Structure formats: C-alpha cells, structure tokens
Amino acid sequence: MFACTEKWRATSDLMSRSQTRIETDLLESGPLGQRIDALKNWRDELIGLVDEYHGWLEKQNLASGEEDLKLYELVEKLRSDTLTVAMVAEFSRGKTELINAIFFANHKQRLLPSEAGRTTMCPTEIGYDDKFPPCIKLLPIESRKQSVSIAELKRAPTNWTVLPLEVGSPEKLAEAFKEMVKTKTVGVRDAEALGLYDARTSGGGPTLTSEGRVEIPVWRHAIINYPHPLLKQGVVILDTPGLNSLGTEPELTLGMLPNAHAVLFVLAADTGVTKSDLEVWNNHVCVATGARPTGRFAVLNKIDALWDELRAEGSYETSLVRQVDETARALGIPREQVYAVSAQKGLVAKVKGDMALLARSGLAKLEGAIGEHLVGVKQQLLREKVSREVGSLIESTGGMIDARRLALDNQLKESRALSGKSHEAIQQMLTRMREEKLAYDKTLQSRCRASRQHARS
Ligand SMILES: Nc1nc2c(ncn2[C@@H]2O[C@H](COP(=O)(O)OP(=O)(O)OP(=O)(O)O)[C@@H](O)[C@H]2O)c(=O)[nH]1
Ligand SMILES: [Mg+2]
C-alpha cells in the first residue's frame, strides 16, 4: 500500500511539474498552436504515467481484468479527448474569416467560404478523426422532418452525404467547401414542415422570394474531417450561421454550445452592437456559458474599418478605445474581455508574412488568450478525470495490498508459533535423552559393581 501511494504521489508531482513547464511556455506569448502543442506534450506525459502505473500494477499482480480495462479506457479517453471552440454571432460579423485567419492561414488563401452577406448556412464542425479519410459529411436539411437528434444521426452514416477532400490542393478544397453554403428554394408549406418558416412571425426568419418561395439551406449540419495539426490534437471548431440557425436548431443552443470549451462571440466594428447581436449574446452566448464566463470571448472584429490614413494621428486609437468601451458596456463585461481584431488583415498578414500588419490586426493577442484558457480548462478536466479513475483504483488495490499483508502477518505468526513448538519439543527430547543417559550410566555402574563383586567372590 505504501509503495502504491508513493507511486501515485510521484504521478501527482510529475503532473504539477509538467504544469509548471507549460506555464513557463505560456509566459512567451506564442500563437494558439504553440500552447496546444504544450498541452499535447503534457497530456502525453500524463498518458505515459498512467501506462507506467498500469505496468507496475501488472508486475505486482494487482491488476484484474476489470482494472486493466479501466486503465486502457482511461488512456484511450485521454488520447481522443477534444477541445471545442465555438464561433457564435449574427451573420456577416466575420466568424468564418476568423477561423480562416486563426486555423487555416498556412494554406496561404481563404479556405472556408467567407463573403459579404449570409454565407455559412449550417452549423459546421471542423475536426479530425484519423479513422476516416479527409472529407466533408453533410446532413440533408430534410432530416429535420424526423424527430431524431443530430447526435443520434451522427451514429447512422447512411444519413450523411460524404464528399472526399483533396488536402493537397487548396483550390479543390475551397471548391469542395462551397458545397456547404448551398441553398435552394422550396414552397412555403415545405419550409413550414421543416420548421424553417412561420408566416405568423415577422422578421428574423427567411423572407419570401418574388415567386413566393422560401430560400433554405441544402444541408442541416456539416462535419469537416481535415488533417490539420491543431485538429489532429483534438481541437474541434464549431462554426455557426447567424441568429436564424441558432433559433431553429435547439440542439445547438442546448447541447453543442454549452459543451464548448470556449465560445467566441463576434461583433463587427463597422456595425457596432446591434439589437440582434444583443439577442445572440443574451439568449445564446450567456445562456450557454452562464456557469463559466471565463470561456467566453467577445471579439470586436473588423477594426480595420477604423483605419484611415487621412485621420489625425492618434484618432484611430481614441476611436478604438471608445468602441471597445461601448462594446463592453453594451455586453455588461469588463473592457479587458473585449478583443479588438481584424480577422481579414490578420489572414492577409499571415499569408504575406507581414509581422507589422499581424501585430496591428490584434490576432496574436486573441490567439494567446484562447490558447491559455483552453490549456487551463483542459488540464483541469484531465487532472480531475485521472485523479478520479486512478484514485478509485488505488483505493481498491490498496485494499488488496492490506489483505495480502494481513495474510502474510498471520503466516508469520503461525510459523513463529511452530518454531516455538519445535524448540520446546527439542528441549523435551534433550531432557528425556539426558535422563535416559543418566539411567543407563546408573545401570552400567551397578552392573560393573556387581561383576567386580562377582569376580572378587
Ligand atoms: N474589413 C473587414 N472585413 C471583414 C473582416 N472579417 C470578415 N470580413 C468580411 O465580412 C464578410 C463576412 O465575413 P464572414 O466570415 O463570412 O462572416 P460570418 O460571421 O461567418 O457570416 P455568416 O457565415 O453569414 O454567418 C466577408 O466579406 C469578409 O471578407 C475584417 O476583419 N475586416
Ligand atoms: Mg460564416
């Protein structure tokens, strides 16, 4: 039990030592990737420790089949653990451009479709699962007629249309991604049957075309499986369309957003905080992140709209500070929680390698803050998970070690008792032998005496 507890204490020490190393890494304000890399190293070290503990249990003959399974599952969970970053905002605030700038700038082009007006038409999960080839899986909008959740539909591959992705060709990738934003027009009845149109509600929903039809998305949900280094390490990005979709997909509001580890709420400097922005913030972002407001990032995008070379020196900074203050006030958060960025200029800066423009875009600061938050959250979750699972194993193996020690103690007592008994028996035997020898000597003496008398007579 002592060795077992020592082993676990050593594991905990290593867990906190690795933590210190990560914190040192974090002191250098690197990009998101650097922090996720540091997290991966920490997680790999943790997996190594769990494996080592497992090996020790096996060597000591303490691991039953159940314990083996538990530890294999724990390692598997640690390996496949994901980190979800959700982008939420009204349409055209620059969510998709921000994803392109933060995650896909290495492709030296705008990968995901980001255009003026409404672009992203369905919630899109971008991640990587090496069990599948690079592809886009698309769920037809008609699936809304079935009362089956997206989570359930994910388990039934036949419901999804799969488009392969040619990872080596940015042009073909960008072309394939355009499929996700396709729309079509349907009659009012059909749109109503899909829950996408309600003639009684005014505003917010889709408007009728001149032919009296309703424009709806072709797809209800998209999953992009893409072997990007960050995604390979378990990062999942959730891109969402504007308020319409948030309203029509309760699963998004009730399940996916509350489960996200970080929610980026995007506003645009050229529009300011509008009524519909506030609706998204109050009814979706705050509701989803209510219990953990630290995972909420308010991003004031498109600050390049304030850049004007003809303005007097310093007036840009003044108007930026004013806009950040106004945004913070409207959202009811401290101004430090508002990140002023230009996703578009950040993307351009990364593509062209323009460090000055990158610094001006404010992107690196936002990436650093997201990375720091994700690493902190993930470490806490993983530490809790490992402590819970391994802790319960230590308790049960501790019981086994106690039982073994008790059995050994009893055996020791018995052998001591036995050895006491044989000592007594030997003593008795010696006494008996001594007595027998005395009796023999006496007999011998009396016989000698008798024979001497006999000889004399
Ligand atoms: N000037 C400027 N334009 C930007 C910036 N970020 C995005 N845009 C533009 O704003 C438009 C909308 O950007 P998207 O990324 O499609 O916005 P979105 O929030 O994803 O919009 P939906 O997909 O419709 O919900 C595009 O034309 C972008 O090029 C920025 O930082 N500065
Ligand atoms: Mg978009």
Coordinates of C-alpha atoms and ligand atoms in Angstrom, one line a residue:
M1 CA 0.0 0.0 0.0
F2 CA 2.9 2.3 0.9
A3 CA 4.6 1.7 -2.5
C4 CA 1.3 2.2 -4.3
T5 CA 0.6 5.5 -2.5
E6 CA 4.2 6.6 -3.2
K7 CA 3.7 5.8 -6.9
W8 CA 0.6 7.9 -7.0
R9 CA 2.3 10.8 -5.1
A10 CA 5.1 10.7 -7.7
T11 CA 2.5 10.8 -10.5
S12 CA 0.8 13.9 -8.9
D13 CA 4.2 15.5 -8.5
L14 CA 5.0 15.0 -12.2
M15 CA 1.6 16.3 -13.1
S16 CA 2.3 19.6 -11.4
R17 CA 5.9 19.7 -12.6
S18 CA 4.7 19.4 -16.2
Q19 CA 2.1 22.1 -15.4
T20 CA 5.0 24.5 -14.3
R21 CA 6.8 23.7 -17.6
I22 CA 3.6 24.7 -19.5
E23 CA 3.2 27.9 -17.5
T24 CA 6.8 28.7 -18.5
D25 CA 6.0 28.1 -22.1
L26 CA 2.9 30.3 -21.7
L27 CA 5.0 33.2 -20.5
E28 CA 6.2 33.7 -24.0
S29 CA 3.1 34.9 -25.8
G30 CA 3.1 32.4 -28.7
P31 CA 0.3 31.5 -31.1
L32 CA -2.5 29.2 -30.2
G33 CA -0.7 26.3 -31.9
Q34 CA 2.3 26.6 -29.5
R35 CA 0.0 26.4 -26.5
I36 CA -1.9 23.4 -27.8
D37 CA 1.4 21.7 -28.6
A38 CA 2.5 22.3 -24.9
L39 CA -0.8 20.8 -23.8
K40 CA -0.3 17.8 -26.0
N41 CA 3.2 17.2 -24.5
W42 CA 1.7 17.4 -21.0
R43 CA -1.1 15.0 -21.9
D44 CA 1.4 12.5 -23.5
E45 CA 3.4 12.6 -20.3
L46 CA 0.3 12.0 -18.3
I47 CA -0.6 9.0 -20.5
G48 CA 3.0 7.7 -20.0
L49 CA 2.5 7.9 -16.2
V50 CA -0.8 6.1 -16.3
D51 CA 0.8 3.4 -18.5
E52 CA 3.7 3.2 -16.1
Y53 CA 1.3 2.8 -13.2
H54 CA -0.6 0.1 -15.1
G55 CA 2.7 -1.8 -15.7
W56 CA 3.5 -1.6 -12.0
L57 CA 0.1 -3.0 -11.1
E58 CA 0.7 -5.9 -13.5
K59 CA 4.1 -6.6 -12.2
Q60 CA 2.7 -6.7 -8.7
N61 CA -0.1 -9.0 -9.8
L62 CA -2.6 -6.4 -8.7
A63 CA -4.4 -5.7 -11.9
S64 CA -7.6 -7.8 -12.5
G65 CA -9.3 -7.8 -16.0
E66 CA -11.6 -5.0 -14.8
E67 CA -8.7 -2.8 -13.7
D68 CA -6.9 -3.4 -17.0
L69 CA -10.0 -2.4 -18.9
K70 CA -10.5 0.7 -16.8
L71 CA -6.9 1.9 -17.4
Y72 CA -7.0 1.1 -21.2
E73 CA -10.2 3.1 -21.4
L74 CA -8.7 6.0 -19.5
V75 CA -5.7 6.2 -21.8
E76 CA -8.0 6.0 -24.8
K77 CA -10.1 8.8 -23.4
L78 CA -7.1 10.9 -22.7
R79 CA -5.8 10.3 -26.3
S80 CA -9.1 11.0 -28.0
D81 CA -10.1 14.0 -25.8
T82 CA -11.3 17.0 -27.8
L83 CA -11.3 20.8 -27.2
T84 CA -14.2 22.6 -28.8
V85 CA -14.1 26.2 -29.8
A86 CA -17.4 27.6 -31.0
M87 CA -17.9 30.7 -33.1
V88 CA -21.2 32.4 -32.4
A89 CA -22.6 35.7 -33.9
E90 CA -25.1 37.3 -36.2
F91 CA -24.4 36.7 -39.8
S92 CA -21.5 38.5 -41.6
R93 CA -19.6 39.5 -38.4
G94 CA -16.6 37.6 -39.6
K95 CA -16.8 34.3 -37.8
T96 CA -15.6 32.2 -40.7
E97 CA -12.9 34.7 -41.6
L98 CA -11.7 34.4 -38.1
I99 CA -11.5 30.6 -38.4
N100 CA -9.6 31.1 -41.7
A101 CA -7.2 33.5 -40.1
I102 CA -6.6 31.6 -36.8
F103 CA -6.6 28.0 -38.1
F104 CA -6.1 27.9 -41.9
A105 CA -3.7 30.7 -42.8
N106 CA -1.0 28.2 -43.5
H107 CA -2.9 27.4 -46.7
K108 CA -2.0 30.8 -47.9
Q109 CA -5.5 31.5 -49.0
R110 CA -9.1 31.9 -47.7
L111 CA -10.2 28.3 -47.3
L112 CA -13.7 28.4 -45.9
P113 CA -16.2 30.4 -47.8
S114 CA -16.5 33.9 -46.2
E115 CA -18.4 36.5 -48.2
A116 CA -20.4 39.7 -47.7
G117 CA -23.9 38.8 -46.5
R118 CA -25.2 35.5 -45.3
T119 CA -22.6 32.8 -46.1
T120 CA -22.4 29.9 -43.6
M121 CA -25.7 28.2 -43.9
C122 CA -25.5 25.3 -41.5
P123 CA -23.6 24.6 -38.2
T124 CA -20.2 23.2 -39.3
E125 CA -17.9 21.1 -37.1
I126 CA -14.3 21.1 -38.2
G127 CA -12.1 18.5 -36.6
Y128 CA -10.0 15.4 -37.4
D129 CA -10.6 11.7 -36.8
D130 CA -7.9 9.6 -38.3
K131 CA -10.3 6.7 -38.6
F132 CA -11.8 8.4 -41.6
P133 CA -10.2 9.9 -44.8
P134 CA -10.3 13.7 -45.2
C135 CA -13.9 14.5 -46.2
I136 CA -17.0 16.7 -45.7
K137 CA -20.0 14.9 -44.3
L138 CA -23.3 16.6 -45.0
L139 CA -26.7 16.0 -43.4
P140 CA -29.6 16.9 -45.7
I141 CA -32.0 19.6 -44.4
E142 CA -34.9 17.1 -44.9
S143 CA -33.6 15.2 -41.8
R144 CA -35.4 17.9 -39.8
K145 CA -38.6 16.1 -40.6
Q146 CA -37.5 13.1 -38.5
S147 CA -37.6 13.7 -34.8
V148 CA -34.1 12.5 -34.4
S149 CA -31.3 14.5 -32.9
I150 CA -28.0 15.3 -34.8
A151 CA -26.1 13.4 -32.1
E152 CA -28.2 10.3 -33.0
L153 CA -27.9 10.9 -36.7
K154 CA -24.1 11.1 -36.4
R155 CA -24.2 7.4 -35.4
A156 CA -26.0 6.5 -38.6
P157 CA -23.6 7.1 -41.5
T158 CA -26.3 6.4 -44.2
N159 CA -28.0 9.7 -43.4
W160 CA -24.9 11.7 -44.5
T161 CA -23.6 12.6 -47.9
V162 CA -19.8 12.3 -47.9
L163 CA -17.6 14.4 -50.2
P164 CA -13.9 13.4 -50.3
L165 CA -11.4 16.2 -49.7
E166 CA -8.2 16.7 -51.7
V167 CA -6.0 18.0 -49.0
G168 CA -3.0 18.8 -51.2
S169 CA -5.0 21.2 -53.4
P170 CA -6.2 24.4 -51.8
E171 CA -8.2 25.3 -54.9
K172 CA -10.1 21.9 -54.8
L173 CA -10.5 22.3 -51.0
A174 CA -12.1 25.7 -51.4
E175 CA -14.3 24.4 -54.2
A176 CA -15.5 21.5 -52.1
F177 CA -16.2 23.8 -49.1
K178 CA -18.5 25.8 -51.3
E179 CA -21.0 22.9 -51.3
M180 CA -21.7 23.6 -47.6
V181 CA -23.1 27.0 -48.3
K182 CA -25.6 25.9 -51.0
T183 CA -29.2 27.0 -50.7
K184 CA -32.4 26.1 -52.6
T185 CA -35.9 27.4 -52.7
V186 CA -39.0 25.5 -51.6
G187 CA -42.7 26.2 -51.3
V188 CA -44.0 27.8 -48.1
R189 CA -45.6 24.5 -46.9
D190 CA -42.4 22.6 -47.3
A191 CA -40.4 25.3 -45.4
E192 CA -43.1 25.2 -42.7
A193 CA -42.9 21.4 -42.5
L194 CA -39.1 21.7 -42.0
G195 CA -39.7 24.3 -39.2
L196 CA -37.8 26.9 -41.2
Y197 CA -40.6 29.3 -41.9
D198 CA -43.5 30.7 -39.9
A199 CA -45.8 33.1 -41.7
R200 CA -47.1 34.4 -38.4
T201 CA -43.7 35.7 -37.1
S202 CA -42.3 38.8 -38.7
G203 CA -38.6 39.4 -39.2
G204 CA -35.7 37.3 -38.2
G205 CA -36.7 34.3 -40.4
P206 CA -36.1 33.9 -44.1
T207 CA -38.0 36.2 -46.4
L208 CA -40.1 35.1 -49.4
T209 CA -38.6 35.3 -52.9
S210 CA -40.5 37.2 -55.6
E211 CA -42.1 33.9 -56.6
G212 CA -43.4 33.4 -53.1
R213 CA -40.9 30.7 -52.3
V214 CA -38.6 30.3 -49.3
E215 CA -34.8 30.1 -49.6
I216 CA -33.5 27.4 -47.3
P217 CA -30.1 25.7 -46.8
V218 CA -29.5 22.4 -48.6
W219 CA -27.7 21.0 -45.6
R220 CA -28.6 20.9 -42.0
H221 CA -25.2 20.1 -40.5
A222 CA -21.7 19.7 -41.8
I223 CA -18.7 17.9 -40.4
I224 CA -15.3 18.6 -42.0
N225 CA -12.7 15.9 -41.4
Y226 CA -9.4 17.6 -42.1
P227 CA -5.9 16.6 -41.1
H228 CA -4.7 20.0 -39.8
P229 CA -2.0 19.8 -37.0
L230 CA -4.2 21.5 -34.4
L231 CA -7.3 19.5 -35.3
K232 CA -5.1 16.3 -35.1
Q233 CA -4.5 17.2 -31.5
G234 CA -8.2 17.2 -30.7
V235 CA -9.3 20.8 -31.4
V236 CA -12.8 20.9 -32.9
I237 CA -14.1 24.2 -34.3
L238 CA -17.8 24.8 -34.4
D239 CA -18.8 27.5 -37.0
T240 CA -22.4 28.6 -36.8
P241 CA -24.6 30.7 -39.1
G242 CA -26.4 33.7 -37.7
L243 CA -29.4 34.0 -35.4
N244 CA -31.7 32.1 -37.7
S245 CA -30.0 28.8 -37.2
L246 CA -29.4 29.3 -33.5
G247 CA -33.2 29.7 -33.2
T248 CA -34.1 26.7 -35.4
E249 CA -31.6 24.1 -34.0
P250 CA -32.2 23.8 -30.3
E251 CA -29.6 21.1 -30.1
L252 CA -27.0 23.8 -31.0
T253 CA -28.1 26.1 -28.2
L254 CA -28.8 23.4 -25.6
G255 CA -26.1 20.9 -26.3
M256 CA -23.2 22.0 -28.6
L257 CA -22.6 25.5 -27.3
P258 CA -22.8 24.7 -23.5
N259 CA -20.4 21.8 -24.1
A260 CA -17.9 24.0 -26.0
H261 CA -14.7 24.8 -24.0
A262 CA -14.5 28.3 -25.5
V263 CA -17.2 30.4 -27.1
L264 CA -16.1 33.3 -29.4
F265 CA -18.8 35.9 -29.7
V266 CA -18.0 38.0 -32.8
L267 CA -19.1 41.6 -33.3
A268 CA -18.2 44.0 -36.1
A269 CA -16.7 47.4 -35.6
D270 CA -18.5 48.8 -38.6
T271 CA -21.9 47.8 -37.3
G272 CA -21.4 48.3 -33.5
V273 CA -23.6 46.3 -31.1
T274 CA -26.9 45.8 -32.8
K275 CA -30.2 44.6 -31.3
S276 CA -29.8 41.2 -33.0
D277 CA -26.2 41.0 -31.7
L278 CA -27.5 41.5 -28.2
E279 CA -30.2 38.8 -28.7
V280 CA -27.5 36.3 -29.7
W281 CA -25.3 37.4 -26.7
N282 CA -28.1 37.3 -24.1
N283 CA -30.1 34.3 -25.4
H284 CA -27.3 32.1 -26.6
V285 CA -23.8 33.0 -25.5
C286 CA -24.6 33.9 -21.9
V287 CA -27.1 31.0 -21.5
A288 CA -24.5 28.6 -22.9
T289 CA -21.6 29.8 -20.9
G290 CA -23.5 31.0 -17.8
A291 CA -21.7 28.9 -15.2
R292 CA -18.2 29.6 -16.7
P293 CA -18.0 33.1 -18.1
T294 CA -14.2 32.8 -18.4
G295 CA -14.7 30.6 -21.5
R296 CA -16.4 33.5 -23.3
F297 CA -14.5 35.8 -25.6
A298 CA -16.1 38.9 -27.0
V299 CA -14.3 39.7 -30.3
L300 CA -14.7 43.1 -31.8
N301 CA -13.8 42.3 -35.4
K302 CA -13.2 44.4 -38.5
I303 CA -11.3 47.1 -36.6
D304 CA -9.6 47.9 -39.9
A305 CA -12.8 49.7 -40.7
L306 CA -11.5 52.4 -38.3
W307 CA -8.1 52.6 -40.0
D308 CA -8.0 55.8 -42.0
E309 CA -4.7 57.2 -43.2
L310 CA -6.3 60.7 -43.6
R311 CA -7.3 60.8 -39.9
A312 CA -5.3 62.9 -37.4
E313 CA -2.6 61.0 -35.6
G314 CA -3.9 59.2 -32.5
S315 CA -7.5 59.5 -33.5
Y316 CA -7.7 55.8 -34.5
E317 CA -6.5 54.7 -31.1
T318 CA -9.1 57.1 -29.5
S319 CA -12.0 55.8 -31.5
L320 CA -10.9 52.1 -31.0
V321 CA -10.8 52.7 -27.2
R322 CA -14.2 54.3 -27.4
Q323 CA -15.7 51.4 -29.4
V324 CA -14.2 48.8 -27.1
D325 CA -15.6 50.6 -24.1
E326 CA -19.0 50.9 -25.7
T327 CA -19.0 47.2 -26.6
A328 CA -18.0 46.2 -23.1
R329 CA -20.8 48.4 -21.6
A330 CA -23.4 47.0 -24.0
L331 CA -22.5 43.4 -23.2
G332 CA -22.0 44.1 -19.4
I333 CA -18.4 42.8 -19.3
P334 CA -15.1 44.4 -18.3
R335 CA -13.3 46.1 -21.2
E336 CA -10.3 43.7 -20.8
Q337 CA -12.6 40.9 -22.0
V338 CA -13.2 42.6 -25.4
Y339 CA -10.6 41.6 -28.0
A340 CA -10.3 44.1 -30.9
V341 CA -9.1 42.3 -34.0
S342 CA -9.2 42.4 -37.8
A343 CA -9.6 38.8 -39.0
Q344 CA -9.2 39.8 -42.6
K345 CA -6.0 41.8 -42.1
G346 CA -4.7 39.1 -39.8
L347 CA -5.3 36.5 -42.5
V348 CA -3.6 38.7 -45.1
A349 CA -0.7 39.3 -42.7
K350 CA -0.1 35.6 -42.1
V351 CA -0.4 34.8 -45.8
K352 CA 2.2 37.5 -46.7
G353 CA 4.3 37.1 -43.6
D354 CA 3.8 40.8 -42.7
M355 CA 4.6 40.9 -38.9
A356 CA 3.7 44.6 -38.5
L357 CA 0.2 44.0 -40.0
L358 CA -0.2 40.9 -37.9
A359 CA 0.6 42.9 -34.7
R360 CA -1.9 45.6 -35.8
S361 CA -4.6 43.0 -36.5
G362 CA -4.7 42.1 -32.8
L363 CA -5.0 38.4 -33.8
A364 CA -2.0 37.1 -31.8
K365 CA -3.3 38.5 -28.5
L366 CA -6.7 36.8 -29.1
E367 CA -5.0 33.5 -30.1
G368 CA -2.8 33.7 -27.0
A369 CA -5.8 34.3 -24.7
I370 CA -7.8 31.4 -26.3
G371 CA -4.8 29.1 -26.0
E372 CA -4.2 30.0 -22.4
H373 CA -7.8 29.4 -21.5
L374 CA -8.1 26.1 -23.4
V375 CA -4.9 24.7 -21.8
G376 CA -6.1 25.7 -18.3
V377 CA -9.6 24.2 -18.8
K378 CA -8.3 21.1 -20.4
Q379 CA -5.6 20.4 -17.8
Q380 CA -8.1 20.8 -15.0
L381 CA -10.6 18.4 -16.7
L382 CA -7.9 15.8 -17.4
R383 CA -6.4 16.1 -14.0
E384 CA -9.8 15.6 -12.4
K385 CA -10.5 12.6 -14.7
V386 CA -7.2 10.9 -14.0
S387 CA -7.4 11.6 -10.2
R388 CA -11.0 10.2 -10.2
E389 CA -10.2 7.0 -12.2
V390 CA -6.7 6.2 -10.8
G391 CA -7.7 7.3 -7.3
S392 CA -10.5 4.7 -7.2
L393 CA -8.1 2.1 -8.5
I394 CA -5.6 3.0 -5.8
E395 CA -8.3 2.6 -3.2
S396 CA -9.2 -0.9 -4.4
T397 CA -5.6 -2.1 -4.9
G398 CA -4.8 -0.6 -1.5
G399 CA -7.5 -2.9 -0.1
M400 CA -5.9 -5.8 -1.9
I401 CA -2.5 -5.0 -0.5
D402 CA -3.9 -4.7 3.0
A403 CA -5.5 -8.1 2.7
R404 CA -2.2 -9.5 1.4
R405 CA -0.3 -8.0 4.3
L406 CA -2.8 -9.4 6.8
A407 CA -2.4 -12.9 5.3
L408 CA 1.4 -12.6 5.5
D409 CA 1.2 -11.4 9.1
N410 CA -0.9 -14.4 10.0
Q411 CA 1.5 -16.8 8.2
L412 CA 4.4 -15.2 10.1
K413 CA 2.6 -15.7 13.4
E414 CA 1.9 -19.3 12.6
S415 CA 5.5 -20.1 11.7
R416 CA 6.7 -18.3 14.8
A417 CA 4.3 -20.4 16.8
L418 CA 5.5 -23.6 15.0
S419 CA 9.2 -22.7 15.5
G420 CA 8.4 -22.1 19.3
K421 CA 6.8 -25.5 19.4
S422 CA 9.8 -27.4 17.8
H423 CA 12.1 -25.7 20.3
E424 CA 10.1 -27.0 23.2
A425 CA 10.0 -30.4 21.6
I426 CA 13.8 -30.4 21.2
Q427 CA 14.2 -29.3 24.9
Q428 CA 11.9 -32.1 26.0
M429 CA 13.8 -34.6 23.8
L430 CA 17.2 -33.4 25.2
T431 CA 15.9 -33.7 28.8
R432 CA 14.5 -37.1 28.0
M433 CA 17.8 -38.2 26.5
R434 CA 19.7 -36.8 29.4
E435 CA 17.5 -38.7 31.8
E436 CA 17.9 -41.9 29.7
K437 CA 21.7 -41.4 29.6
L438 CA 21.7 -41.0 33.5
A439 CA 19.6 -44.1 33.9
Y440 CA 21.9 -46.0 31.6
D441 CA 25.0 -44.8 33.4
K442 CA 23.5 -45.8 36.7
T443 CA 22.7 -49.3 35.3
L444 CA 26.2 -49.6 33.9
Q445 CA 27.8 -48.6 37.2
S446 CA 25.7 -51.1 39.2
R447 CA 26.4 -53.8 36.7
C448 CA 30.2 -53.1 36.9
R449 CA 30.0 -53.1 40.7
A450 CA 28.1 -56.5 40.6
S451 CA 30.6 -58.0 38.2
R452 CA 33.6 -56.8 40.3
Q453 CA 31.9 -58.3 43.4
H454 CA 31.2 -61.4 41.4
A455 CA 34.9 -61.6 40.3
R456 CA 36.1 -61.0 43.9
S457 CA 33.9 -63.7 45.2
Ligands
LIG1 N1 -12.9 44.7 -43.4 C1 -13.0 43.6 -42.9 N2 -13.9 42.7 -43.4 C2 -14.0 41.5 -42.8 C3 -13.3 41.1 -41.7 N3 -13.6 39.9 -41.3 C4 -14.6 39.5 -42.2 N4 -14.8 40.4 -43.1 C5 -15.7 40.4 -44.2 O1 -17.0 40.3 -43.8 C6 -17.8 39.5 -44.6 C7 -18.5 38.4 -43.8 O2 -17.5 37.6 -43.2 P1 -17.8 36.1 -42.8 O3 -16.6 35.5 -42.3 O4 -18.4 35.4 -43.9 O5 -18.9 36.3 -41.7 P2 -19.7 35.2 -40.9 O6 -19.9 35.8 -39.5 O7 -19.1 33.9 -41.0 O8 -21.1 35.3 -41.6 P3 -22.2 34.1 -41.8 O9 -21.4 32.9 -42.3 O10 -23.1 34.7 -42.8 O11 -22.8 33.9 -40.5 C8 -16.8 38.9 -45.6 O12 -17.0 39.7 -46.8 C9 -15.5 39.1 -45.0 O13 -14.5 39.3 -46.0 C10 -12.4 42.1 -41.2 O14 -11.7 41.9 -40.2 N5 -12.3 43.3 -41.8
MG2 MG -19.7 32.2 -41.8

